[in-house]
PDB file of C-alpha atoms in Angstrom:
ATOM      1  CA  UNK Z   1     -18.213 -12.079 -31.011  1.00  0.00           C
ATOM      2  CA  UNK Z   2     -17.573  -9.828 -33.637  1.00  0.00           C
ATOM      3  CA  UNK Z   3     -17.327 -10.154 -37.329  1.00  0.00           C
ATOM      4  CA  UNK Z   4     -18.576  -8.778 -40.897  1.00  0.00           C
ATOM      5  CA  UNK Z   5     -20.690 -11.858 -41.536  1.00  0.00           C
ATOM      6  CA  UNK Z   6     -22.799 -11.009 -38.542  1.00  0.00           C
ATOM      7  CA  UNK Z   7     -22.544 -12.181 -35.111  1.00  0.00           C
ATOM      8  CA  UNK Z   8     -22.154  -8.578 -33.751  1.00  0.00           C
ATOM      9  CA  UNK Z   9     -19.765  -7.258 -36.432  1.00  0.00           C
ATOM     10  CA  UNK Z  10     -19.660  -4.893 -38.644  1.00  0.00           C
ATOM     11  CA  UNK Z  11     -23.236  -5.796 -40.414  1.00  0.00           C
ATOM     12  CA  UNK Z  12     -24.953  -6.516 -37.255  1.00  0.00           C
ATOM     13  CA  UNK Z  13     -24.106  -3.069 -36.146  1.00  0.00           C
ATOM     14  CA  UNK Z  14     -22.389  -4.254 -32.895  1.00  0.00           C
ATOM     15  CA  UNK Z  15     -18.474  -3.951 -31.517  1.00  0.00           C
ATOM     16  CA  UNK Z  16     -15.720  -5.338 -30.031  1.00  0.00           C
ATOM     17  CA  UNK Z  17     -14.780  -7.205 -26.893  1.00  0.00           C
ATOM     18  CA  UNK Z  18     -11.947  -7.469 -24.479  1.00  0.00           C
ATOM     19  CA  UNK Z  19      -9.144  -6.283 -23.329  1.00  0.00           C
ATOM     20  CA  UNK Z  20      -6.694  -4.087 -25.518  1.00  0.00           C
ATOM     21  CA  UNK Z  21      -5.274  -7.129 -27.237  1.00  0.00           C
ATOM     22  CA  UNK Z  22      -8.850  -8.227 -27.927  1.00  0.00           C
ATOM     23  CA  UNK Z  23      -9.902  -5.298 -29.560  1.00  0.00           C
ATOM     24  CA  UNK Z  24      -6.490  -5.010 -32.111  1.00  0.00           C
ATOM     25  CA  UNK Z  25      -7.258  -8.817 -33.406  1.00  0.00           C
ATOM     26  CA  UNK Z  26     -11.192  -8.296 -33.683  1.00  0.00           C
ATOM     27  CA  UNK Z  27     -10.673  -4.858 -35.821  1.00  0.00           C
ATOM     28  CA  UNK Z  28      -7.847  -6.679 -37.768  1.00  0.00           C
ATOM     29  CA  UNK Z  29      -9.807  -9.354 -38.649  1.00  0.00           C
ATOM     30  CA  UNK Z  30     -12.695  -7.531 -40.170  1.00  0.00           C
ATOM     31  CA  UNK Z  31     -10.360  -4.755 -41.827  1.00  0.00           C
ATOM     32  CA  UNK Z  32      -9.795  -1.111 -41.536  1.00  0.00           C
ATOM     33  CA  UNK Z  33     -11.289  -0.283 -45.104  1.00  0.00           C
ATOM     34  CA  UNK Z  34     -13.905  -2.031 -44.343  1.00  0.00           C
ATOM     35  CA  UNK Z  35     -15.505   0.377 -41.886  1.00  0.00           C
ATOM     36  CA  UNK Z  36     -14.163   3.462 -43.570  1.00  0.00           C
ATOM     37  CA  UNK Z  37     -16.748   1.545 -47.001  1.00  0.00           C
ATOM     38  CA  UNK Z  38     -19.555   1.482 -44.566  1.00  0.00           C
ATOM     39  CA  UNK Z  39     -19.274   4.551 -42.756  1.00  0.00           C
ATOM     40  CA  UNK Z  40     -19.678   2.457 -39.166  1.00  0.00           C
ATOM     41  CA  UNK Z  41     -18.024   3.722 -36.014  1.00  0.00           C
ATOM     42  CA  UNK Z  42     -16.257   0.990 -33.351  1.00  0.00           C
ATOM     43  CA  UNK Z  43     -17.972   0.115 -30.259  1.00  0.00           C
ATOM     44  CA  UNK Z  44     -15.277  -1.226 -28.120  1.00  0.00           C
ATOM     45  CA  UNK Z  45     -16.767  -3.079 -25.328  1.00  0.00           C
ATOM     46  CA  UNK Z  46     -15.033  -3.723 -21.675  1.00  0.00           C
ATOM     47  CA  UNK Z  47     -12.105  -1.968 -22.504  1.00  0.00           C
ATOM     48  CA  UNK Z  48     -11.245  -2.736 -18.837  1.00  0.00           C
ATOM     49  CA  UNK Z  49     -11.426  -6.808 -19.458  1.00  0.00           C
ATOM     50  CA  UNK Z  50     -14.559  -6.590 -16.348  1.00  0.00           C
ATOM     51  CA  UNK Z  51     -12.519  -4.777 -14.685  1.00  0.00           C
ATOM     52  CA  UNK Z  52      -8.971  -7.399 -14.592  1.00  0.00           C
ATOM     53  CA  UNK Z  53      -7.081  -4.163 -16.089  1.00  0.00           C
ATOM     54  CA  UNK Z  54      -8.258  -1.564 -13.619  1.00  0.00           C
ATOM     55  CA  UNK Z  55      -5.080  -3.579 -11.770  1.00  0.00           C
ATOM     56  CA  UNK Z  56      -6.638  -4.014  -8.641  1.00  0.00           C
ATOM     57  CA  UNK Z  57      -7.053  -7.582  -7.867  1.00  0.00           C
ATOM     58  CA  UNK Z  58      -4.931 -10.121  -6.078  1.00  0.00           C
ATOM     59  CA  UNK Z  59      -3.828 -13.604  -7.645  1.00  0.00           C
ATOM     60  CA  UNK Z  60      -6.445 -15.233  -5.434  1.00  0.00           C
ATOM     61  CA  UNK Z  61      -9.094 -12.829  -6.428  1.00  0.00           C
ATOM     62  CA  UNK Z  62     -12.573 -14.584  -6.425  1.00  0.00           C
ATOM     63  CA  UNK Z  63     -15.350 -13.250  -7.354  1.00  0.00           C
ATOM     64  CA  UNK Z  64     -18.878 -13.435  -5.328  1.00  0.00           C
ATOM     65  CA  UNK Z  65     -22.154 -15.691  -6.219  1.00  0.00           C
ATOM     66  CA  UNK Z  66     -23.946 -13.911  -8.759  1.00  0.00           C
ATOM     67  CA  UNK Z  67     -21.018 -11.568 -10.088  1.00  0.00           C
ATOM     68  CA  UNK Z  68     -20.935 -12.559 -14.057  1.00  0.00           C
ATOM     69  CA  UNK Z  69     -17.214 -13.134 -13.643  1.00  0.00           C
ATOM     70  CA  UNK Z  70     -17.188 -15.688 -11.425  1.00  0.00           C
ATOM     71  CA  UNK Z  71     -18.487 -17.302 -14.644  1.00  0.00           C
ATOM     72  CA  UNK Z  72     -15.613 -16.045 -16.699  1.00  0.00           C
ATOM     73  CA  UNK Z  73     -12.392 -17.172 -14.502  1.00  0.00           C
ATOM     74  CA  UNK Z  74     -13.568 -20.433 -12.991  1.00  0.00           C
ATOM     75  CA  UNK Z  75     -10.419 -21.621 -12.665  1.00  0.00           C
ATOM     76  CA  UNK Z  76      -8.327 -20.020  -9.842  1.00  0.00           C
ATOM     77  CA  UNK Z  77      -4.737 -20.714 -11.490  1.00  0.00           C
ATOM     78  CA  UNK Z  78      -6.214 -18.794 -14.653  1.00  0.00           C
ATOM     79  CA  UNK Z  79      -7.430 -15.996 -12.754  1.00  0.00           C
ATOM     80  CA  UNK Z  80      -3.669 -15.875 -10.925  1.00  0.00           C
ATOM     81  CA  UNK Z  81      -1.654 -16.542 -14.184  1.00  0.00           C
ATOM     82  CA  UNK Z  82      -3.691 -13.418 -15.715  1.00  0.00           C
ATOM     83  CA  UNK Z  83      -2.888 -10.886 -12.653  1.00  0.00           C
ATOM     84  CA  UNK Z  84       0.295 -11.732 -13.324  1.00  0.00           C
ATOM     85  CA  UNK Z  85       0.509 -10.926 -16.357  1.00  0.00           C
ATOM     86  CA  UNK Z  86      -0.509  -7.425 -15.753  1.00  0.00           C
ATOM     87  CA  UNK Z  87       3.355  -6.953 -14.836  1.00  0.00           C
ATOM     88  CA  UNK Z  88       4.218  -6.871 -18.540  1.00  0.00           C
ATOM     89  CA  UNK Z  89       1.834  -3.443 -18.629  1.00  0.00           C
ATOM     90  CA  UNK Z  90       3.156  -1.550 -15.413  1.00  0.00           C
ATOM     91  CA  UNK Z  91       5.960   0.017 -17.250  1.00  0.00           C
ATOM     92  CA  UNK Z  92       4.298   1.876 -19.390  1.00  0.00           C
ATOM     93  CA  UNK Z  93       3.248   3.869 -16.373  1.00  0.00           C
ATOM     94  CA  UNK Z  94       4.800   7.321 -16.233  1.00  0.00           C
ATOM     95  CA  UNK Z  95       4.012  11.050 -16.838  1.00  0.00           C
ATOM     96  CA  UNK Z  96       0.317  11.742 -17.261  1.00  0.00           C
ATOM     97  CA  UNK Z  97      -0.534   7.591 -17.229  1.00  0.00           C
ATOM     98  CA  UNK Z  98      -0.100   6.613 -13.696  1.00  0.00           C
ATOM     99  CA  UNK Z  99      -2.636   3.787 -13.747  1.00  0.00           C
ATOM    100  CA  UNK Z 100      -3.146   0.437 -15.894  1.00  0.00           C
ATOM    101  CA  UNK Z 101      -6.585   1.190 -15.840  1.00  0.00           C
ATOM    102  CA  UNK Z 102      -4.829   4.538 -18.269  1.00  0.00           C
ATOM    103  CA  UNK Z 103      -2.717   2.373 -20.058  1.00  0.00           C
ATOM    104  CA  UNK Z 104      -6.411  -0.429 -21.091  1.00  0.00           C
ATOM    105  CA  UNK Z 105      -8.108   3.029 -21.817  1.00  0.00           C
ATOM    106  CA  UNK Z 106      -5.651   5.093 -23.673  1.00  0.00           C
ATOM    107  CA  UNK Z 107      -4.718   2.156 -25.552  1.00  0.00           C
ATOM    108  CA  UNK Z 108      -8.112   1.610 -27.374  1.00  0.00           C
ATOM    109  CA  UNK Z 109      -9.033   4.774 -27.509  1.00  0.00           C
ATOM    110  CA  UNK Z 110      -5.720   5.589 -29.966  1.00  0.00           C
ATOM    111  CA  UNK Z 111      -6.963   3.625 -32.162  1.00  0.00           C
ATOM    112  CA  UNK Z 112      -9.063   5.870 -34.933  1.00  0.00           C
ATOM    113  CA  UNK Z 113     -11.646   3.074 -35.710  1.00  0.00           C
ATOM    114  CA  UNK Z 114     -12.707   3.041 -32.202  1.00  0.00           C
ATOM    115  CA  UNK Z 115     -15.663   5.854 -32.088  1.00  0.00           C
ATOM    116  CA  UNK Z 116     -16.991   4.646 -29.127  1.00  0.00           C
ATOM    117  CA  UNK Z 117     -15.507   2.601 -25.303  1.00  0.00           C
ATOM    118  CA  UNK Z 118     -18.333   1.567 -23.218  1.00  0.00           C
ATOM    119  CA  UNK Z 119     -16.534   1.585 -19.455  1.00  0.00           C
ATOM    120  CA  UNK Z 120     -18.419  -0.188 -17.154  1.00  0.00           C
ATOM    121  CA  UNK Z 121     -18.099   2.400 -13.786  1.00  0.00           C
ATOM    122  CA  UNK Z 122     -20.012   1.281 -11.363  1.00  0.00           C
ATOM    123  CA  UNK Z 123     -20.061   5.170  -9.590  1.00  0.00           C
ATOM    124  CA  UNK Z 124     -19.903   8.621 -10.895  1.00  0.00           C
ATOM    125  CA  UNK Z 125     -16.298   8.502  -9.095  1.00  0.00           C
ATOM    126  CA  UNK Z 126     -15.091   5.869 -10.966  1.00  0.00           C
ATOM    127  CA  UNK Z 127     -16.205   7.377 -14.567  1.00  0.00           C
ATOM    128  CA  UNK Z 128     -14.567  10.955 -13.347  1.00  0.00           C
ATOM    129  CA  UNK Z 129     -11.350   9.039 -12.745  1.00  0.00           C
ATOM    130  CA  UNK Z 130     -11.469   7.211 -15.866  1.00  0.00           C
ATOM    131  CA  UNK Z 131     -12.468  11.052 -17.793  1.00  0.00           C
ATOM    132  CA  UNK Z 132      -9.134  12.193 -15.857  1.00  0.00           C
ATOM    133  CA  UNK Z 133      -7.068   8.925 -16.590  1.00  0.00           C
ATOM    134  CA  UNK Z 134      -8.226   9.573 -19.885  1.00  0.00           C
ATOM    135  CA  UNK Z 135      -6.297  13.137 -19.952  1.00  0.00           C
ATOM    136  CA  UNK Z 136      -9.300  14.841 -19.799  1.00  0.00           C
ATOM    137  CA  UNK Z 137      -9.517  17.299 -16.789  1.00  0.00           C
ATOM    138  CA  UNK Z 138     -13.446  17.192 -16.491  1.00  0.00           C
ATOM    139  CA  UNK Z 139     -16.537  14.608 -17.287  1.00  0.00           C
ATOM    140  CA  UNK Z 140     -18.288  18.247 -18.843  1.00  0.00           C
ATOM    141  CA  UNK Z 141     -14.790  18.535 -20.976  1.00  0.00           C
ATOM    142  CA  UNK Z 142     -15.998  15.070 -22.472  1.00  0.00           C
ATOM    143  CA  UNK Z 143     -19.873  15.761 -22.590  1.00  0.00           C
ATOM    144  CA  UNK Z 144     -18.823  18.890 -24.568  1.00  0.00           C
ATOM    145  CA  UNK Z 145     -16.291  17.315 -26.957  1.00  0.00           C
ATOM    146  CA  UNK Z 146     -19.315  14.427 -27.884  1.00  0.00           C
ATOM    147  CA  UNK Z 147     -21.436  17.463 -28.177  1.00  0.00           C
ATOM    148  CA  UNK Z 148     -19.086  19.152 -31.128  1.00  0.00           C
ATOM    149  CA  UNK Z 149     -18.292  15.810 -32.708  1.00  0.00           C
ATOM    150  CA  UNK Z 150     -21.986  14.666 -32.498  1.00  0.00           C
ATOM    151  CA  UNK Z 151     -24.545  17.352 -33.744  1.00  0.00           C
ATOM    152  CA  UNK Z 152     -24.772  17.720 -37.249  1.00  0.00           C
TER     153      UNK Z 152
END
């Protein structure tokens, strides 16, 4: 969890969680002003929600022994209901965002407290198509944008 009085927050120098939606209510909840005071940047954390907003699953999507979300959707109508609620995203596909895994990742990363989105690829081609999703053209584009942002 997140939260100024610890738990991962603000003080205990940790992020955010979730999906999109997750990250909004976390950050509103501790305040804007508040990290502005305290000069602390935003980790958000699974901007992809494991992976649920990468789009790719069907309803009766379960996940293998072992696999950390097989722990998080137990329950096989939850796991449905929330596939199908990725419906609600897929029109805000078009132009340069032709993915939801775009939509999960542009989404957070508009937001100007969010310094930092750990993505969770599991292969050098998955982080170059998030860099591209991103708008980015290149993974150096991004390596060199850290770079100028980073050194003092």
């Amino acid at each position: 969890g997140s939260g100024p009085d610890g738990g991962g927050g603000v003080e205990g120098g940790g992020g955010v969680e979730g999906g999109p939606e997750d990250v909004d209510r976390q950050l509103a909840s501790v305040g804007a002003e508040t990290f502005s005071e305290r000069r602390v940047g935003v980790l958000a954390r699974s901007v992809l929600a494991y992976g649920l907003l990468a789009g790719l699953w069907p309803t009766t999507k379960v996940f293998p022994e072992g696999d950390h979300r097989r722990l998080r959707w137990i329950d096989a109508d939850e796991m449905s209901t929330r596939v199908r609620q990725l419906d609600a995203l897929r029109p805000l596909l078009s132009g340069t965002v032709t993915s939801l895994r775009a939509v999960a990742l542009r989404y957070v990363l508009s937001n100007h407290l969010v310094s930092t989105a750990v993505l969770g690829p599991r292969s050098v081609r998955q982080l170059e198509q998030l860099v591209a999703e991103r708008g980015f053209d290149r993974l150096a584009d991004v390596v060199g944008i850290a770079h100028e942002r980073f050194t003092p």
